[in-house]
Amino acid sequence: MAVIVKTDKQKFRGVIGKASDKAMYALAEQMLADSEKFVPYSGGSSQSAGNLREHGRVEKGSDDKYYLVWDAVYALYQWYGVRADGTHRVTHYTTSGTGKLWVEAARAQYGDRWQKIAQGAFAEGLR
């Protein structure tokens, strides 16, 4: 007796794509939340460039990838700790535990948890 198994590759790709998208979004949201405590904070209002933490968000790009975005006036300066022209280096972040490349600092602390969150969201997306 023969057993014939038919697969629908298009449907399979669609299911995997939706699960991947769900996992990427869940991961990006968690990365944003966990990175917040590492983002430099000067105590300014949300209307000023002083409160960089309130300017963080997750955006989906035209390439269907999710990006963490901080769009305050001086976000790039804070991210690299130096102006684009190489002048004006940040030598001291006033809020303890904060600094440049804050997502990398968060990754060092929470990377294992991020992996579990992405895997869980992917598995949930397959259901």
N, CA, C and O atoms as a Tinker XYZ file with bonds, in Angstrom:
   508  protein
     1  N      0.841000   -1.167000    0.000000    73     2
     2  CA     0.000000    0.000000    0.000000    64     1     3
     3  C      0.891000    1.237000    0.000000    63     2     4     5
     4  O      1.790000    1.359000    0.833000    81     3
     5  N      0.648000    2.136000   -0.915000    73     3     6
     6  CA     1.433000    3.358000   -1.041000    64     5     7
     7  C      0.775000    4.495000   -0.266000    63     6     8     9
     8  O     -0.448000    4.568000   -0.150000    81     7
     9  N      1.595000    5.353000    0.244000    73     7    10
    10  CA     1.118000    6.558000    0.927000    64     9    11
    11  C      1.573000    7.749000    0.102000    63    10    12    13
    12  O      2.752000    7.877000   -0.228000    81    11
    13  N      0.648000    8.601000   -0.221000    73    11    14
    14  CA     0.962000    9.787000   -1.010000    64    13    15
    15  C      0.731000   11.021000   -0.139000    63    14    16    17
    16  O     -0.350000   11.217000    0.417000    81    15
    17  N      1.759000   11.833000   -0.037000    73    15    18
    18  CA     1.672000   13.066000    0.744000    64    17    19
    19  C      1.846000   14.226000   -0.216000    63    18    20    21
    20  O      2.847000   14.316000   -0.926000    81    19
    21  N      0.874000   15.100000   -0.231000    73    19    22
    22  CA     0.941000   16.274000   -1.084000    64    21    23
    23  C      1.182000   17.503000   -0.201000    63    22    24    25
    24  O      0.619000   17.632000    0.886000    81    23
    25  N      2.012000   18.372000   -0.689000    73    23    26
    26  CA     2.266000   19.601000    0.056000    64    25    27
    27  C      1.913000   20.803000   -0.807000    63    26    28    29
    28  O      2.021000   20.772000   -2.033000    81    27
    29  N      1.498000   21.834000   -0.143000    73    27    30
    30  CA     1.175000   23.088000   -0.805000    64    29    31
    31  C      2.254000   24.094000   -0.414000    63    30    32    33
    32  O      2.156000   24.732000    0.634000    81    31
    33  N      3.281000   24.238000   -1.246000    73    31    34
    34  CA     4.416000   25.084000   -0.918000    64    33    35
    35  C      4.015000   26.544000   -0.701000    63    34    36    37
    36  O      4.567000   27.210000    0.174000    81    35
    37  N      3.081000   27.035000   -1.471000    73    35    38
    38  CA     2.644000   28.417000   -1.316000    64    37    39
    39  C      2.014000   28.633000    0.051000    63    38    40    41
    40  O      2.296000   29.625000    0.722000    81    39
    41  N      1.165000   27.707000    0.458000    73    39    42
    42  CA     0.524000   27.826000    1.761000    64    41    43
    43  C      1.569000   27.719000    2.868000    63    42    44    45
    44  O      1.523000   28.454000    3.855000    81    43
    45  N      2.503000   26.804000    2.692000    73    43    46
    46  CA     3.575000   26.624000    3.668000    64    45    47
    47  C      4.385000   27.913000    3.802000    63    46    48    49
    48  O      4.671000   28.348000    4.917000    81    47
    49  N      4.754000   28.523000    2.685000    73    47    50
    50  CA     5.516000   29.776000    2.710000    64    49    51
    51  C      4.726000   30.884000    3.406000    63    50    52    53
    52  O      5.289000   31.685000    4.152000    81    51
    53  N      3.426000   30.920000    3.154000    73    51    54
    54  CA     2.587000   31.933000    3.792000    64    53    55
    55  C      2.534000   31.782000    5.294000    63    54    56    57
    56  O      2.620000   32.767000    6.028000    81    55
    57  N      2.391000   30.550000    5.755000    73    55    58
    58  CA     2.338000   30.287000    7.196000    64    57    59
    59  C      3.672000   30.640000    7.844000    63    58    60    61
    60  O      3.705000   31.285000    8.892000    81    59
    61  N      4.768000   30.220000    7.221000    73    59    62
    62  CA     6.100000   30.522000    7.749000    64    61    63
    63  C      6.339000   32.037000    7.741000    63    62    64    65
    64  O      6.903000   32.581000    8.691000    81    63
    65  N      5.920000   32.704000    6.692000    73    63    66
    66  CA     6.093000   34.155000    6.603000    64    65    67
    67  C      5.351000   34.895000    7.702000    63    66    68    69
    68  O      5.896000   35.822000    8.301000    81    67
    69  N      4.112000   34.494000    7.975000    73    67    70
    70  CA     3.326000   35.134000    9.027000    64    69    71
    71  C      3.946000   34.875000   10.395000    63    70    72    73
    72  O      4.007000   35.772000   11.237000    81    71
    73  N      4.404000   33.647000   10.612000    73    71    74
    74  CA     5.030000   33.311000   11.889000    64    73    75
    75  C      6.334000   34.096000   12.064000    63    74    76    77
    76  O      6.632000   34.565000   13.162000    81    75
    77  N      7.098000   34.237000   11.001000    73    75    78
    78  CA     8.348000   34.999000   11.055000    64    77    79
    79  C      8.078000   36.465000   11.364000    63    78    80    81
    80  O      8.775000   37.075000   12.175000    81    79
    81  N      7.072000   37.022000   10.720000    73    79    82
    82  CA     6.727000   38.415000   10.950000    64    81    83
    83  C      6.307000   38.631000   12.403000    63    82    84    85
    84  O      6.696000   39.617000   13.030000    81    83
    85  N      5.521000   37.712000   12.926000    73    83    86
    86  CA     5.088000   37.813000   14.316000    64    85    87
    87  C      6.282000   37.749000   15.261000    63    86    88    89
    88  O      6.344000   38.492000   16.240000    81    87
    89  N      7.219000   36.869000   14.971000    73    87    90
    90  CA     8.412000   36.724000   15.805000    64    89    91
    91  C      9.287000   37.979000   15.728000    63    90    92    93
    92  O      9.791000   38.451000   16.747000    81    91
    93  N      9.462000   38.512000   14.532000    73    91    94
    94  CA    10.298000   39.714000   14.381000    64    93    95
    95  C      9.683000   40.914000   15.103000    63    94    96    97
    96  O     10.399000   41.705000   15.717000    81    95
    97  N      8.359000   41.048000   15.029000    73    95    98
    98  CA     7.706000   42.163000   15.711000    64    97    99
    99  C      7.814000   42.012000   17.225000    63    98   100   101
   100  O      8.131000   42.975000   17.924000    81    99
   101  N      7.554000   40.821000   17.729000    73    99   102
   102  CA     7.650000   40.581000   19.173000    64   101   103
   103  C      9.071000   40.851000   19.664000    63   102   104   105
   104  O      9.267000   41.448000   20.722000    81   103
   105  N     10.042000   40.415000   18.901000    73   103   106
   106  CA    11.436000   40.647000   19.261000    64   105   107
   107  C     11.755000   42.138000   19.269000    63   106   108   109
   108  O     12.378000   42.630000   20.211000    81   107
   109  N     11.343000   42.854000   18.249000    73   107   110
   110  CA    11.619000   44.287000   18.179000    64   109   111
   111  C     10.980000   45.047000   19.340000    63   110   112   113
   112  O     11.609000   45.929000   19.924000    81   111
   113  N      9.753000   44.715000   19.670000    73   111   114
   114  CA     9.069000   45.371000   20.789000    64   113   115
   115  C      9.798000   45.106000   22.107000    63   114   116   117
   116  O      9.950000   46.013000   22.925000    81   115
   117  N     10.248000   43.870000   22.313000    73   115   118
   118  CA    10.965000   43.535000   23.537000    64   117   119
   119  C     12.334000   44.216000   23.577000    63   118   120   121
   120  O     12.773000   44.676000   24.631000    81   119
   121  N     13.000000   44.277000   22.436000    73   119   122
   122  CA    14.289000   44.961000   22.364000    64   121   123
   123  C     14.133000   46.443000   22.729000    63   122   124   125
   124  O     14.954000   46.998000   23.459000    81   123
   125  N     13.091000   47.064000   22.223000    73   123   126
   126  CA    12.830000   48.464000   22.532000    64   125   127
   127  C     12.599000   48.645000   24.030000    63   126   128   129
   128  O     13.177000   49.535000   24.653000    81   127
   129  N     11.755000   47.798000   24.595000    73   127   130
   130  CA    11.447000   47.902000   26.024000    64   129   131
   131  C     12.683000   47.674000   26.890000    63   130   132   133
   132  O     12.919000   48.413000   27.845000    81   131
   133  N     13.463000   46.661000   26.560000    73   131   134
   134  CA    14.644000   46.346000   27.367000    64   133   135
   135  C     15.767000   47.359000   27.179000    63   134   136   137
   136  O     16.596000   47.526000   28.074000    81   135
   137  N     15.812000   48.024000   26.058000    73   135   138
   138  CA    16.866000   49.001000   25.783000    64   137   139
   139  C     16.623000   50.320000   26.492000    63   138   140   141
   140  O     17.555000   51.097000   26.697000    81   139
   141  N     15.388000   50.575000   26.864000    73   139   142
   142  CA    15.025000   51.886000   27.404000    64   141   143
   143  C     15.905000   52.322000   28.569000    63   142   144   145
   144  O     16.307000   53.484000   28.636000    81   143
   145  N     16.205000   51.422000   29.474000    73   143   146
   146  CA    16.978000   51.832000   30.649000    64   145   147
   147  C     18.438000   52.158000   30.315000    63   146   148   149
   148  O     19.145000   52.725000   31.148000    81   147
   149  N     18.892000   51.812000   29.123000    73   147   150
   150  CA    20.250000   52.117000   28.699000    64   149   151
   151  C     20.340000   53.383000   27.850000    63   150   152   153
   152  O     21.434000   53.854000   27.539000    81   151
   153  N     19.177000   53.930000   27.476000    73   151   154
   154  CA    19.128000   55.129000   26.632000    64   153   155
   155  C     19.443000   56.346000   27.490000    63   154   156   157
   156  O     18.852000   56.514000   28.556000    81   155
   157  N     20.368000   57.203000   27.044000    73   155   158
   158  CA    20.673000   58.420000   27.793000    64   157   159
   159  C     19.417000   59.248000   28.023000    63   158   160   161
   160  O     18.547000   59.343000   27.157000    81   159
   161  N     19.343000   59.838000   29.195000    73   159   162
   162  CA    18.162000   60.606000   29.579000    64   161   163
   163  C     18.617000   61.880000   30.265000    63   162   164   165
   164  O     19.382000   61.843000   31.229000    81   163
   165  N     18.144000   62.999000   29.764000    73   163   166
   166  CA    18.545000   64.256000   30.394000    64   165   167
   167  C     17.410000   64.929000   31.148000    63   166   168   169
   168  O     17.592000   65.998000   31.730000    81   167
   169  N     16.235000   64.302000   31.137000    73   167   170
   170  CA    15.128000   64.856000   31.898000    64   169   171
   171  C     14.314000   65.906000   31.182000    63   170   172   173
   172  O     13.462000   66.545000   31.799000    81   171
   173  N     14.548000   66.102000   29.913000    73   171   174
   174  CA    13.786000   67.093000   29.157000    64   173   175
   175  C     12.365000   66.619000   28.905000    63   174   176   177
   176  O     12.012000   65.486000   29.234000    81   175
   177  N     11.562000   67.477000   28.330000    73   175   178
   178  CA    10.187000   67.107000   28.013000    64   177   179
   179  C     10.163000   66.314000   26.713000    63   178   180   181
   180  O     11.143000   66.294000   25.969000    81   179
   181  N      9.032000   65.660000   26.445000    73   179   182
   182  CA     8.927000   64.874000   25.218000    64   181   183
   183  C      8.926000   65.764000   23.979000    63   182   184   185
   184  O      9.187000   65.277000   22.879000    81   183
   185  N      8.637000   67.061000   24.132000    73   183   186
   186  CA     8.673000   67.965000   22.994000    64   185   187
   187  C     10.108000   68.408000   22.684000    63   186   188   189
   188  O     10.399000   68.850000   21.573000    81   187
   189  N     10.981000   68.291000   23.652000    73   187   190
   190  CA    12.365000   68.699000   23.423000    64   189   191
   191  C     13.195000   67.486000   23.035000    63   190   192   193
   192  O     12.729000   66.348000   23.079000    81   191
   193  N     14.410000   67.754000   22.661000    73   191   194
   194  CA    15.327000   66.660000   22.346000    64   193   195
   195  C     15.886000   66.052000   23.621000    63   194   196   197
   196  O     16.647000   65.086000   23.561000    81   195
   197  N     15.521000   66.604000   24.779000    73   195   198
   198  CA    16.090000   66.168000   26.043000    64   197   199
   199  C     15.647000   64.798000   26.499000    63   198   200   201
   200  O     16.341000   64.173000   27.301000    81   199
   201  N     14.522000   64.310000   26.022000    73   199   202
   202  CA    14.041000   63.022000   26.491000    64   201   203
   203  C     14.087000   62.006000   25.361000    63   202   204   205
   204  O     13.067000   61.697000   24.745000    81   203
   205  N     15.260000   61.500000   25.102000    73   203   206
   206  CA    15.482000   60.562000   24.007000    64   205   207
   207  C     14.677000   59.274000   24.197000    63   206   208   209
   208  O     14.257000   58.662000   23.215000    81   207
   209  N     14.460000   58.864000   25.426000    73   207   210
   210  CA    13.730000   57.618000   25.700000    64   209   211
   211  C     12.323000   57.632000   25.117000    63   210   212   213
   212  O     11.829000   56.604000   24.655000    81   211
   213  N     11.692000   58.775000   25.140000    73   211   214
   214  CA    10.321000   58.866000   24.631000    64   213   215
   215  C     10.254000   58.922000   23.108000    63   214   216   217
   216  O      9.162000   58.908000   22.539000    81   215
   217  N     11.390000   58.984000   22.449000    73   215   218
   218  CA    11.421000   59.059000   20.994000    64   217   219
   219  C     11.672000   57.692000   20.348000    63   218   220   221
   220  O     11.768000   57.601000   19.124000    81   219
   221  N     11.777000   56.647000   21.141000    73   219   222
   222  CA    12.018000   55.318000   20.591000    64   221   223
   223  C     10.722000   54.665000   20.123000    63   222   224   225
   224  O      9.674000   54.811000   20.752000    81   223
   225  N     10.811000   53.942000   19.007000    73   223   226
   226  CA     9.645000   53.215000   18.495000    64   225   227
   227  C     10.112000   52.114000   17.547000    63   226   228   229
   228  O     11.268000   52.077000   17.125000    81   227
   229  N      9.185000   51.223000   17.230000    73   227   230
   230  CA     9.438000   50.155000   16.261000    64   229   231
   231  C      8.768000   50.557000   14.964000    63   230   232   233
   232  O      7.602000   50.952000   14.961000    81   231
   233  N      9.499000   50.460000   13.855000    73   231   234
   234  CA     8.948000   50.763000   12.535000    64   233   235
   235  C      9.196000   49.591000   11.605000    63   234   236   237
   236  O     10.250000   48.956000   11.649000    81   235
   237  N      8.213000   49.312000   10.763000    73   235   238
   238  CA     8.399000   48.293000    9.735000    64   237   239
   239  C      8.833000   48.988000    8.458000    63   238   240   241
   240  O      8.139000   49.876000    7.963000    81   239
   241  N      9.978000   48.588000    7.924000    73   239   242
   242  CA    10.506000   49.206000    6.720000    64   241   243
   243  C      9.882000   48.646000    5.459000    63   242   244   245
   244  O      9.132000   47.671000    5.506000    81   243
   245  N     10.190000   49.257000    4.348000    73   243   246
   246  CA     9.679000   48.798000    3.060000    64   245   247
   247  C     10.237000   47.426000    2.690000    63   246   248   249
   248  O      9.714000   46.755000    1.800000    81   247
   249  N     11.290000   47.019000    3.372000    73   247   250
   250  CA    11.886000   45.698000    3.151000    64   249   251
   251  C     11.270000   44.635000    4.060000    63   250   252   253
   252  O     11.772000   43.514000    4.134000    81   251
   253  N     10.181000   44.986000    4.752000    73   251   254
   254  CA     9.456000   44.099000    5.664000    64   253   255
   255  C     10.262000   43.703000    6.900000    63   254   256   257
   256  O      9.928000   42.724000    7.567000    81   255
   257  N     11.304000   44.443000    7.207000    73   255   258
   258  CA    12.058000   44.229000    8.440000    64   257   259
   259  C     11.614000   45.259000    9.460000    63   258   260   261
   260  O     11.149000   46.340000    9.102000    81   259
   261  N     11.760000   44.920000   10.735000    73   259   262
   262  CA    11.421000   45.856000   11.801000    64   261   263
   263  C     12.683000   46.553000   12.280000    63   262   264   265
   264  O     13.741000   45.938000   12.414000    81   263
   265  N     12.552000   47.844000   12.533000    73   263   266
   266  CA    13.682000   48.658000   12.959000    64   265   267
   267  C     13.340000   49.382000   14.254000    63   266   268   269
   268  O     12.203000   49.806000   14.466000    81   267
   269  N     14.340000   49.515000   15.111000    73   267   270
   270  CA    14.206000   50.353000   16.294000    64   269   271
   271  C     14.670000   51.737000   15.885000    63   270   272   273
   272  O     15.764000   51.897000   15.343000    81   271
   273  N     13.844000   52.731000   16.142000    73   271   274
   274  CA    14.132000   54.086000   15.682000    64   273   275
   275  C     14.029000   55.055000   16.855000    63   274   276   277
   276  O     13.051000   55.047000   17.602000    81   275
   277  N     15.048000   55.883000   17.000000    73   275   278
   278  CA    15.017000   57.017000   17.917000    64   277   279
   279  C     15.241000   58.236000   17.039000    63   278   280   281
   280  O     16.319000   58.396000   16.465000    81   279
   281  N     14.233000   59.100000   16.926000    73   279   282
   282  CA    14.322000   60.194000   15.964000    64   281   283
   283  C     14.444000   61.569000   16.604000    63   282   284   285
   284  O     14.074000   62.569000   15.988000    81   283
   285  N     14.950000   61.635000   17.810000    73   283   286
   286  CA    15.192000   62.938000   18.423000    64   285   287
   287  C     16.336000   63.626000   17.677000    63   286   288   289
   288  O     17.131000   62.977000   16.997000    81   287
   289  N     16.402000   64.914000   17.812000    73   287   290
   290  CA    17.385000   65.716000   17.097000    64   289   291
   291  C     18.803000   65.206000   17.322000    63   290   292   293
   292  O     19.592000   65.155000   16.378000    81   291
   293  N     19.134000   64.835000   18.525000    73   291   294
   294  CA    20.504000   64.449000   18.821000    64   293   295
   295  C     20.684000   62.947000   19.027000    63   294   296   297
   296  O     21.668000   62.529000   19.639000    81   295
   297  N     19.769000   62.138000   18.538000    73   295   298
   298  CA    19.839000   60.688000   18.753000    64   297   299
   299  C     21.112000   60.068000   18.165000    63   298   300   301
   300  O     21.756000   59.249000   18.822000    81   299
   301  N     21.470000   60.438000   16.974000    73   299   302
   302  CA    22.655000   59.871000   16.333000    64   301   303
   303  C     23.926000   60.230000   17.111000    63   302   304   305
   304  O     24.828000   59.407000   17.272000    81   303
   305  N     23.972000   61.452000   17.580000    73   303   306
   306  CA    25.105000   61.917000   18.387000    64   305   307
   307  C     25.224000   61.073000   19.657000    63   306   308   309
   308  O     26.321000   60.659000   20.033000    81   307
   309  N     24.102000   60.825000   20.307000    73   307   310
   310  CA    24.113000   60.013000   21.526000    64   309   311
   311  C     24.434000   58.547000   21.216000    63   310   312   313
   312  O     25.153000   57.897000   21.974000    81   311
   313  N     23.907000   58.033000   20.115000    73   311   314
   314  CA    24.116000   56.626000   19.751000    64   313   315
   315  C     25.605000   56.304000   19.569000    63   314   316   317
   316  O     26.103000   55.305000   20.089000    81   315
   317  N     26.300000   57.162000   18.828000    73   315   318
   318  CA    27.716000   56.923000   18.568000    64   317   319
   319  C     28.642000   57.586000   19.584000    63   318   320   321
   320  O     29.823000   57.248000   19.662000    81   319
   321  N     28.113000   58.524000   20.356000    73   319   322
   322  CA    28.935000   59.215000   21.338000    64   321   323
   323  C     29.872000   60.233000   20.726000    63   322   324   325
   324  O     30.817000   60.684000   21.373000    81   323
   325  N     29.615000   60.597000   19.480000    73   323   326
   326  CA    30.442000   61.579000   18.788000    64   325   327
   327  C     29.625000   62.136000   17.621000    63   326   328   329
   328  O     28.788000   61.437000   17.050000    81   327
   329  N     29.870000   63.369000   17.281000    73   327   330
   330  CA    29.187000   63.940000   16.116000    64   329   331
   331  C     29.685000   63.277000   14.844000    63   330   332   333
   332  O     30.768000   62.693000   14.824000    81   331
   333  N     28.906000   63.367000   13.799000    73   331   334
   334  CA    29.253000   62.724000   12.524000    64   333   335
   335  C     30.582000   63.220000   11.969000    63   334   336   337
   336  O     31.277000   62.477000   11.277000    81   335
   337  N     30.941000   64.457000   12.262000    73   335   338
   338  CA    32.200000   65.000000   11.749000    64   337   339
   339  C     33.397000   64.650000   12.639000    63   338   340   341
   340  O     34.519000   65.079000   12.370000    81   339
   341  N     33.157000   63.876000   13.689000    73   339   342
   342  CA    34.243000   63.433000   14.568000    64   341   343
   343  C     34.539000   64.366000   15.721000    63   342   344   345
   344  O     35.401000   64.075000   16.551000    81   343
   345  N     33.845000   65.469000   15.781000    73   343   346
   346  CA    34.068000   66.419000   16.872000    64   345   347
   347  C     33.061000   66.185000   17.987000    63   346   348   349
   348  O     32.122000   65.402000   17.845000    81   347
   349  N     33.272000   66.865000   19.078000    73   347   350
   350  CA    32.329000   66.854000   20.197000    64   349   351
   351  C     32.011000   65.444000   20.690000    63   350   352   353
   352  O     30.875000   64.984000   20.579000    81   351
   353  N     32.984000   64.783000   21.217000    73   351   354
   354  CA    32.782000   63.449000   21.794000    64   353   355
   355  C     32.045000   63.561000   23.118000    63   354   356   357
   356  O     32.285000   64.478000   23.903000    81   355
   357  N     31.139000   62.608000   23.357000    73   355   358
   358  CA    30.475000   62.528000   24.656000    64   357   359
   359  C     31.448000   61.825000   25.585000    63   358   360   361
   360  O     31.839000   60.684000   25.341000    81   359
   361  N     31.833000   62.503000   26.640000    73   359   362
   362  CA    32.796000   61.905000   27.572000    64   361   363
   363  C     32.132000   61.414000   28.844000    63   362   364   365
   364  O     32.714000   60.631000   29.596000    81   363
   365  N     30.907000   61.878000   29.083000    73   363   366
   366  CA    30.224000   61.478000   30.320000    64   365   367
   367  C     28.711000   61.489000   30.094000    63   366   368   369
   368  O     28.135000   62.516000   29.736000    81   367
   369  N     28.086000   60.353000   30.303000    73   367   370
   370  CA    26.629000   60.283000   30.258000    64   369   371
   371  C     26.134000   60.518000   31.681000    63   370   372   373
   372  O     26.546000   59.824000   32.610000    81   371
   373  N     25.255000   61.491000   31.846000    73   371   374
   374  CA    24.875000   61.928000   33.182000    64   373   375
   375  C     24.001000   60.931000   33.922000    63   374   376   377
   376  O     23.995000   60.925000   35.153000    81   375
   377  N     23.270000   60.097000   33.221000    73   375   378
   378  CA    22.412000   59.114000   33.875000    64   377   379
   379  C     23.187000   57.807000   34.005000    63   378   380   381
   380  O     23.620000   57.232000   33.007000    81   379
   381  N     23.353000   57.353000   35.211000    73   379   382
   382  CA    24.111000   56.130000   35.483000    64   381   383
   383  C     23.541000   54.938000   34.717000    63   382   384   385
   384  O     22.325000   54.753000   34.659000    81   383
   385  N     24.422000   54.136000   34.135000    73   383   386
   386  CA    24.007000   52.937000   33.419000    64   385   387
   387  C     23.624000   53.165000   31.971000    63   386   388   389
   388  O     23.263000   52.221000   31.269000    81   387
   389  N     23.698000   54.413000   31.513000    73   387   390
   390  CA    23.358000   54.711000   30.125000    64   389   391
   391  C     24.627000   55.004000   29.337000    63   390   392   393
   392  O     25.694000   55.224000   29.910000    81   391
   393  N     24.495000   55.004000   28.026000    73   391   394
   394  CA    25.645000   55.309000   27.196000    64   393   395
   395  C     25.332000   55.072000   25.737000    63   394   396   397
   396  O     24.183000   54.866000   25.347000    81   395
   397  N     26.388000   55.106000   24.938000    73   395   398
   398  CA    26.209000   54.919000   23.498000    64   397   399
   399  C     25.887000   53.454000   23.195000    63   398   400   401
   400  O     26.075000   52.577000   24.038000    81   399
   401  N     25.404000   53.209000   21.989000    73   399   402
   402  CA    25.069000   51.859000   21.511000    64   401   403
   403  C     24.210000   51.098000   22.523000    63   402   404   405
   404  O     24.508000   49.953000   22.864000    81   403
   405  N     23.148000   51.741000   22.996000    73   403   406
   406  CA    22.343000   51.200000   24.087000    64   405   407
   407  C     21.664000   49.880000   23.758000    63   406   408   409
   408  O     21.421000   49.086000   24.667000    81   407
   409  N     21.352000   49.616000   22.512000    73   407   410
   410  CA    20.743000   48.323000   22.173000    64   409   411
   411  C     21.765000   47.202000   22.363000    63   410   412   413
   412  O     21.414000   46.094000   22.770000    81   411
   413  N     23.020000   47.497000   22.067000    73   411   414
   414  CA    24.072000   46.489000   22.281000    64   413   415
   415  C     24.250000   46.190000   23.759000    63   414   416   417
   416  O     24.492000   45.044000   24.137000    81   415
   417  N     24.133000   47.201000   24.589000    73   415   418
   418  CA    24.209000   46.985000   26.040000    64   417   419
   419  C     23.042000   46.118000   26.507000    63   418   420   421
   420  O     23.212000   45.227000   27.340000    81   419
   421  N     21.860000   46.388000   25.962000    73   419   422
   422  CA    20.685000   45.592000   26.316000    64   421   423
   423  C     20.835000   44.156000   25.807000    63   422   424   425
   424  O     20.440000   43.212000   26.491000    81   423
   425  N     21.402000   43.990000   24.618000    73   423   426
   426  CA    21.602000   42.651000   24.061000    64   425   427
   427  C     22.514000   41.816000   24.969000    63   426   428   429
   428  O     22.267000   40.629000   25.183000    81   427
   429  N     23.548000   42.436000   25.490000    73   427   430
   430  CA    24.471000   41.725000   26.369000    64   429   431
   431  C     23.752000   41.207000   27.613000    63   430   432   433
   432  O     24.075000   40.133000   28.119000    81   431
   433  N     22.787000   41.965000   28.096000    73   431   434
   434  CA    22.055000   41.566000   29.302000    64   433   435
   435  C     20.859000   40.673000   29.005000    63   434   436   437
   436  O     20.570000   39.760000   29.779000    81   435
   437  N     20.165000   40.913000   27.912000    73   435   438
   438  CA    18.890000   40.240000   27.654000    64   437   439
   439  C     18.872000   39.349000   26.415000    63   438   440   441
   440  O     17.817000   38.822000   26.064000    81   439
   441  N     19.990000   39.167000   25.755000    73   439   442
   442  CA    20.040000   38.431000   24.491000    64   441   443
   443  C     19.414000   37.049000   24.544000    63   442   444   445
   444  O     18.694000   36.662000   23.624000    81   443
   445  N     19.679000   36.298000   25.608000    73   443   446
   446  CA    19.095000   34.957000   25.735000    64   445   447
   447  C     17.580000   35.022000   25.829000    63   446   448   449
   448  O     16.880000   34.200000   25.237000    81   447
   449  N     17.082000   35.988000   26.565000    73   447   450
   450  CA    15.628000   36.151000   26.702000    64   449   451
   451  C     15.018000   36.557000   25.369000    63   450   452   453
   452  O     13.928000   36.102000   25.024000    81   451
   453  N     15.704000   37.402000   24.618000    73   451   454
   454  CA    15.197000   37.826000   23.312000    64   453   455
   455  C     15.049000   36.633000   22.386000    63   454   456   457
   456  O     14.076000   36.534000   21.638000    81   455
   457  N     16.004000   35.739000   22.438000    73   455   458
   458  CA    15.930000   34.549000   21.592000    64   457   459
   459  C     14.712000   33.705000   21.953000    63   458   460   461
   460  O     14.017000   33.209000   21.066000    81   459
   461  N     14.450000   33.542000   23.231000    73   459   462
   462  CA    13.287000   32.757000   23.664000    64   461   463
   463  C     11.976000   33.433000   23.264000    63   462   464   465
   464  O     11.019000   32.764000   22.876000    81   463
   465  N     11.940000   34.746000   23.359000    73   463   466
   466  CA    10.731000   35.481000   22.970000    64   465   467
   467  C     10.466000   35.312000   21.479000    63   466   468   469
   468  O      9.326000   35.077000   21.077000    81   467
   469  N     11.496000   35.429000   20.664000    73   467   470
   470  CA    11.334000   35.270000   19.216000    64   469   471
   471  C     10.896000   33.850000   18.879000    63   470   472   473
   472  O     10.015000   33.660000   18.040000    81   471
   473  N     11.492000   32.861000   19.514000    73   471   474
   474  CA    11.126000   31.475000   19.259000    64   473   475
   475  C      9.687000   31.200000   19.683000    63   474   476   477
   476  O      8.948000   30.509000   18.981000    81   475
   477  N      9.296000   31.739000   20.827000    73   475   478
   478  CA     7.933000   31.547000   21.298000    64   477   479
   479  C      6.911000   32.189000   20.387000    63   478   480   481
   480  O      5.871000   31.598000   20.095000    81   479
   481  N      7.207000   33.409000   19.933000    73   479   482
   482  CA     6.283000   34.111000   19.037000    64   481   483
   483  C      6.193000   33.396000   17.690000    63   482   484   485
   484  O      5.119000   33.337000   17.093000    81   483
   485  N      7.309000   32.856000   17.209000    73   483   486
   486  CA     7.306000   32.109000   15.954000    64   485   487
   487  C      6.442000   30.865000   16.089000    63   486   488   489
   488  O      5.615000   30.578000   15.223000    81   487
   489  N      6.634000   30.128000   17.175000    73   487   490
   490  CA     5.841000   28.915000   17.403000    64   489   491
   491  C      4.352000   29.249000   17.521000    63   490   492   493
   492  O      3.504000   28.529000   16.995000    81   491
   493  N      4.046000   30.337000   18.208000    73   491   494
   494  CA     2.661000   30.765000   18.341000    64   493   495
   495  C      2.080000   31.138000   16.983000    63   494   496   497
   496  O      0.914000   30.860000   16.703000    81   495
   497  N      2.885000   31.761000   16.151000    73   495   498
   498  CA     2.446000   32.147000   14.816000    64   497   499
   499  C      2.163000   30.970000   13.908000    63   498   500   501
   500  O      1.429000   31.107000   12.930000    81   499
   501  N      2.735000   29.812000   14.213000    73   499   502
   502  CA     2.500000   28.608000   13.417000    64   501   503
   503  C      1.177000   27.940000   13.758000    63   502   504   505
   504  O      0.694000   27.093000   13.008000    81   503
   505  N      0.596000   28.315000   14.876000    73   503   506
   506  CA    -0.662000   27.668000   15.292000    64   505   507
   507  C     -1.843000   28.181000   14.519000    63   506   508
   508  O     -2.970000   27.741000   14.748000    81   507
